[in-house]
Amino acid sequence: MSTSTPAVKITLLGSTGSIGVSTLDVVNQHPQQFEITALTANTNVKKLLIQCQQFNPRYAVMVDVDAAEQLKKQLHQTHPDIIVLGGAEALVQVASLPEIDVVMAAIVGGAGLLPTLAAAQHGKRVLLANKEALVMSGQLFMQAVTENQAELLPIDSEHNAIFQCMPSVYFDKTQAHTLQQVGVTHILLTASGGPFRTYNLEQLQRVTPEQACAHPNWQMGRKISVDSATMMNKGLEVIEACWLFATTPAKIEVVLHPQSVIHSMVAYTDGSVLAQLGNPDMRTPIAHALAYPQRMSSGVTPLDLVKIGRLDFEAVDLTKFPCLRLAYEAMQVGGTATVILNAANEIAVQAFLDKQLRFVEIAAVIEATLAAMTQHEFIDLNTILAEDALARQTARDIIATNYRG
Ligand code: NAD
Ligand code: MG
């Protein structure tokens, strides 16, 4: 890219998180090409303040209004031009600004749905890390992308890998293709297996939040770390892949690959299997999506296959990891089942992190929530939000009645 090209303007939703920080690291390596227009965070004033001082955005949003007030005060002297906004509606506002080109959706959980959807509705290039948004609203979200000529690029390492291994004609919006027509038989979604891959059911009874958050290969936020340990993360990714690549759970095979070097694969009808490899560092998919269709440096250490020595593969044991089975089943049921799955999971994971629920009880709470609620086929945004709220309350009640104390 020549330096005379105007900088690409970015709204970074969830800038203080793991993906947010990695995104700023990549952007910082290409200051001529990218400009941060808006940064957002939930409550972390200290971290957002430092990021504002470094990147001097036009807008800074804190969902917590008291936190927004504090940030405003602290920026007042040195950065009076930064517009500080408070509240969840401000996330939607900065994701929809006419002047921005790219929205990095890196909020964790259902809280990311409305701003991520707004970015699609405003025809932005959406860099999707917030998989929960797609799990909740898949059909509606994909429709918003198509109708508003938005561009959706996956940041989740597996989906970014699949995107890179798919024939580009599959994403040509002027022609509709099926996977079969482009010669793809199935997708191989790799999973590290998380910190408890080798544990037996007995050992899983006693694991702590600290152990669950110590992922062997990736540094991530606490919620996704627990999801990786239960393998719900892989379940959410199966659902995410179904929407992103217009396919069904039957065409997605999860393969355990403990080294996290192959980020996923696409299998073709002639027997070819294409894979994308790299060190486990989210700056690779972030740089890929920011520069797409070009390539740019990310700061990631080059892959040294000789040093890695070997790549292993195993089948997944669904009795040890029932969350993955629940996700497959919810996607097969369709409608609001994945909304309920996601909401119950968020509540159960938080209860586990708060030491109110044992690790093995996470799946039980999700299954009980799905069983307690009626699933609806028809999905509009109001239905999604109402079912999400109801599922959260149902999961809380199940925990309070059956598990606490
Ligand atoms: P994180 O917990 O490190 O960061 C979350 C960010 O969201 C923070 O900036 C926080 O301020 C913001 N946030 C939290 N709750 C919020 C709320 N209620 N309203 C508005 N903002 C809120 O999480 P992370 O690991 O960066 O993950 C972010 C998303 O990316 C998740 O959906 C995760 O599944 C996905 N993802 C992460 C990784 C990774 O390596 N970390 C990899 C693939 C996908
Ligand atoms: Mg992933």
PDB file of C-alpha atoms and ligand atoms in Angstrom, residues 13-20 40-44 63 91 105-109 111 129-132 155-158 218-224 227 233 237 282, ligand 1:
ATOM      1  CA  LEU A  13     -14.830  -2.892  20.346  1.00  0.00           C
ATOM      2  CA  GLY A  14     -13.306  -4.473  23.457  1.00  0.00           C
ATOM      3  CA  SER A  15      -9.907  -2.800  23.195  1.00  0.00           C
ATOM      4  CA  THR A  16      -8.780  -3.704  26.728  1.00  0.00           C
ATOM      5  CA  GLY A  17      -9.193  -7.465  26.220  1.00  0.00           C
ATOM      6  CA  SER A  18      -6.794 -10.045  24.871  1.00  0.00           C
ATOM      7  CA  ILE A  19      -7.874  -9.613  21.215  1.00  0.00           C
ATOM      8  CA  GLY A  20      -8.127  -5.845  21.661  1.00  0.00           C
ATOM      9  CA  THR A  40     -14.282   0.750  23.844  1.00  0.00           C
ATOM     10  CA  ALA A  41     -14.124  -1.090  27.155  1.00  0.00           C
ATOM     11  CA  ASN A  42     -16.442  -2.241  29.899  1.00  0.00           C
ATOM     12  CA  THR A  43     -14.961  -0.994  33.207  1.00  0.00           C
ATOM     13  CA  ASN A  44     -11.149  -0.839  32.998  1.00  0.00           C
ATOM     14  CA  VAL A  63     -20.072   0.826  29.149  1.00  0.00           C
ATOM     15  CA  LEU A  91     -21.059   0.976  21.527  1.00  0.00           C
ATOM     16  CA  ALA A 105     -15.668  -7.039  17.192  1.00  0.00           C
ATOM     17  CA  ALA A 106     -13.683  -8.173  20.237  1.00  0.00           C
ATOM     18  CA  ILE A 107     -16.179  -7.825  23.078  1.00  0.00           C
ATOM     19  CA  VAL A 108     -16.694 -11.091  24.951  1.00  0.00           C
ATOM     20  CA  GLY A 109     -20.141 -12.687  25.084  1.00  0.00           C
ATOM     21  CA  ALA A 111     -22.821  -8.021  25.126  1.00  0.00           C
ATOM     22  CA  ALA A 129     -13.723 -12.330  17.110  1.00  0.00           C
ATOM     23  CA  ASN A 130     -16.964 -12.146  19.125  1.00  0.00           C
ATOM     24  CA  LYS A 131     -18.240 -15.618  18.148  1.00  0.00           C
ATOM     25  CA  GLU A 132     -21.116 -15.423  20.662  1.00  0.00           C
ATOM     26  CA  ILE A 155     -10.638 -13.582  13.430  1.00  0.00           C
ATOM     27  CA  ASP A 156     -11.180 -16.802  15.360  1.00  0.00           C
ATOM     28  CA  SER A 157      -7.985 -18.645  14.361  1.00  0.00           C
ATOM     29  CA  GLU A 158      -9.819 -21.757  13.126  1.00  0.00           C
ATOM     30  CA  TRP A 218      -3.047 -19.551  24.026  1.00  0.00           C
ATOM     31  CA  GLN A 219      -3.209 -16.454  26.264  1.00  0.00           C
ATOM     32  CA  MET A 220      -6.884 -15.469  26.316  1.00  0.00           C
ATOM     33  CA  GLY A 221      -9.618 -13.836  28.401  1.00  0.00           C
ATOM     34  CA  ARG A 222     -11.060 -15.874  31.274  1.00  0.00           C
ATOM     35  CA  LYS A 223     -14.416 -16.701  29.690  1.00  0.00           C
ATOM     36  CA  ILE A 224     -12.984 -18.173  26.490  1.00  0.00           C
ATOM     37  CA  ASP A 227     -14.864 -22.458  27.262  1.00  0.00           C
ATOM     38  CA  ASN A 233     -15.440 -23.067  22.757  1.00  0.00           C
ATOM     39  CA  GLU A 237     -16.958 -22.608  16.835  1.00  0.00           C
ATOM     40  CA  MET A 282      -3.818 -14.140  17.330  1.00  0.00           C
TER      41      MET A 282
HETATM   42  P1  NAD B   1     -11.311 -10.525  27.211  1.00  0.00           P
HETATM   43  O1  NAD B   1     -12.108 -10.944  28.386  1.00  0.00           O
HETATM   44  O2  NAD B   1      -9.829 -10.522  27.304  1.00  0.00           O
HETATM   45  O3  NAD B   1     -11.770  -9.062  26.735  1.00  0.00           O
HETATM   46  C1  NAD B   1     -13.098  -8.732  26.598  1.00  0.00           C
HETATM   47  C2  NAD B   1     -13.287  -7.288  26.159  1.00  0.00           C
HETATM   48  O4  NAD B   1     -14.704  -7.042  26.114  1.00  0.00           O
HETATM   49  C3  NAD B   1     -12.692  -6.259  27.129  1.00  0.00           C
HETATM   50  O5  NAD B   1     -12.203  -5.160  26.400  1.00  0.00           O
HETATM   51  C4  NAD B   1     -13.887  -5.825  27.984  1.00  0.00           C
HETATM   52  O6  NAD B   1     -13.784  -4.508  28.449  1.00  0.00           O
HETATM   53  C5  NAD B   1     -15.026  -5.949  26.991  1.00  0.00           C
HETATM   54  N1  NAD B   1     -16.294  -6.299  27.666  1.00  0.00           N
HETATM   55  C6  NAD B   1     -16.500  -7.259  28.598  1.00  0.00           C
HETATM   56  N2  NAD B   1     -17.784  -7.271  28.976  1.00  0.00           N
HETATM   57  C7  NAD B   1     -18.399  -6.281  28.309  1.00  0.00           C
HETATM   58  C8  NAD B   1     -19.714  -5.775  28.304  1.00  0.00           C
HETATM   59  N3  NAD B   1     -20.682  -6.282  29.079  1.00  0.00           N
HETATM   60  N4  NAD B   1     -20.008  -4.750  27.458  1.00  0.00           N
HETATM   61  C9  NAD B   1     -19.043  -4.226  26.675  1.00  0.00           C
HETATM   62  N5  NAD B   1     -17.768  -4.639  26.653  1.00  0.00           N
HETATM   63  C10 NAD B   1     -17.452  -5.667  27.458  1.00  0.00           C
HETATM   64  O7  NAD B   1     -11.787 -11.469  26.001  1.00  0.00           O
HETATM   65  P2  NAD B   1     -10.942 -11.964  24.738  1.00  0.00           P
HETATM   66  O8  NAD B   1     -10.188 -13.187  25.079  1.00  0.00           O
HETATM   67  O9  NAD B   1     -10.237 -10.822  24.086  1.00  0.00           O
HETATM   68  O10 NAD B   1     -12.121 -12.431  23.770  1.00  0.00           O
HETATM   69  C11 NAD B   1     -12.946 -11.509  23.081  1.00  0.00           C
HETATM   70  C12 NAD B   1     -13.789 -12.258  22.068  1.00  0.00           C
HETATM   71  O11 NAD B   1     -12.916 -12.835  21.093  1.00  0.00           O
HETATM   72  C13 NAD B   1     -14.588 -13.418  22.661  1.00  0.00           C
HETATM   73  O12 NAD B   1     -15.810 -13.504  22.009  1.00  0.00           O
HETATM   74  C14 NAD B   1     -13.741 -14.636  22.354  1.00  0.00           C
HETATM   75  O13 NAD B   1     -14.508 -15.814  22.205  1.00  0.00           O
HETATM   76  C15 NAD B   1     -13.122 -14.236  21.009  1.00  0.00           C
HETATM   77  N6  NAD B   1     -11.848 -14.890  20.720  1.00  0.00           N
HETATM   78  C16 NAD B   1     -10.776 -14.668  21.528  1.00  0.00           C
HETATM   79  C17 NAD B   1      -9.564 -15.298  21.259  1.00  0.00           C
HETATM   80  C18 NAD B   1      -8.345 -15.031  22.112  1.00  0.00           C
HETATM   81  O14 NAD B   1      -7.274 -15.533  21.785  1.00  0.00           O
HETATM   82  N7  NAD B   1      -8.444 -14.280  23.174  1.00  0.00           N
HETATM   83  C19 NAD B   1      -9.470 -16.169  20.171  1.00  0.00           C
HETATM   84  C20 NAD B   1     -10.576 -16.370  19.368  1.00  0.00           C
HETATM   85  C21 NAD B   1     -11.770 -15.727  19.643  1.00  0.00           C
END
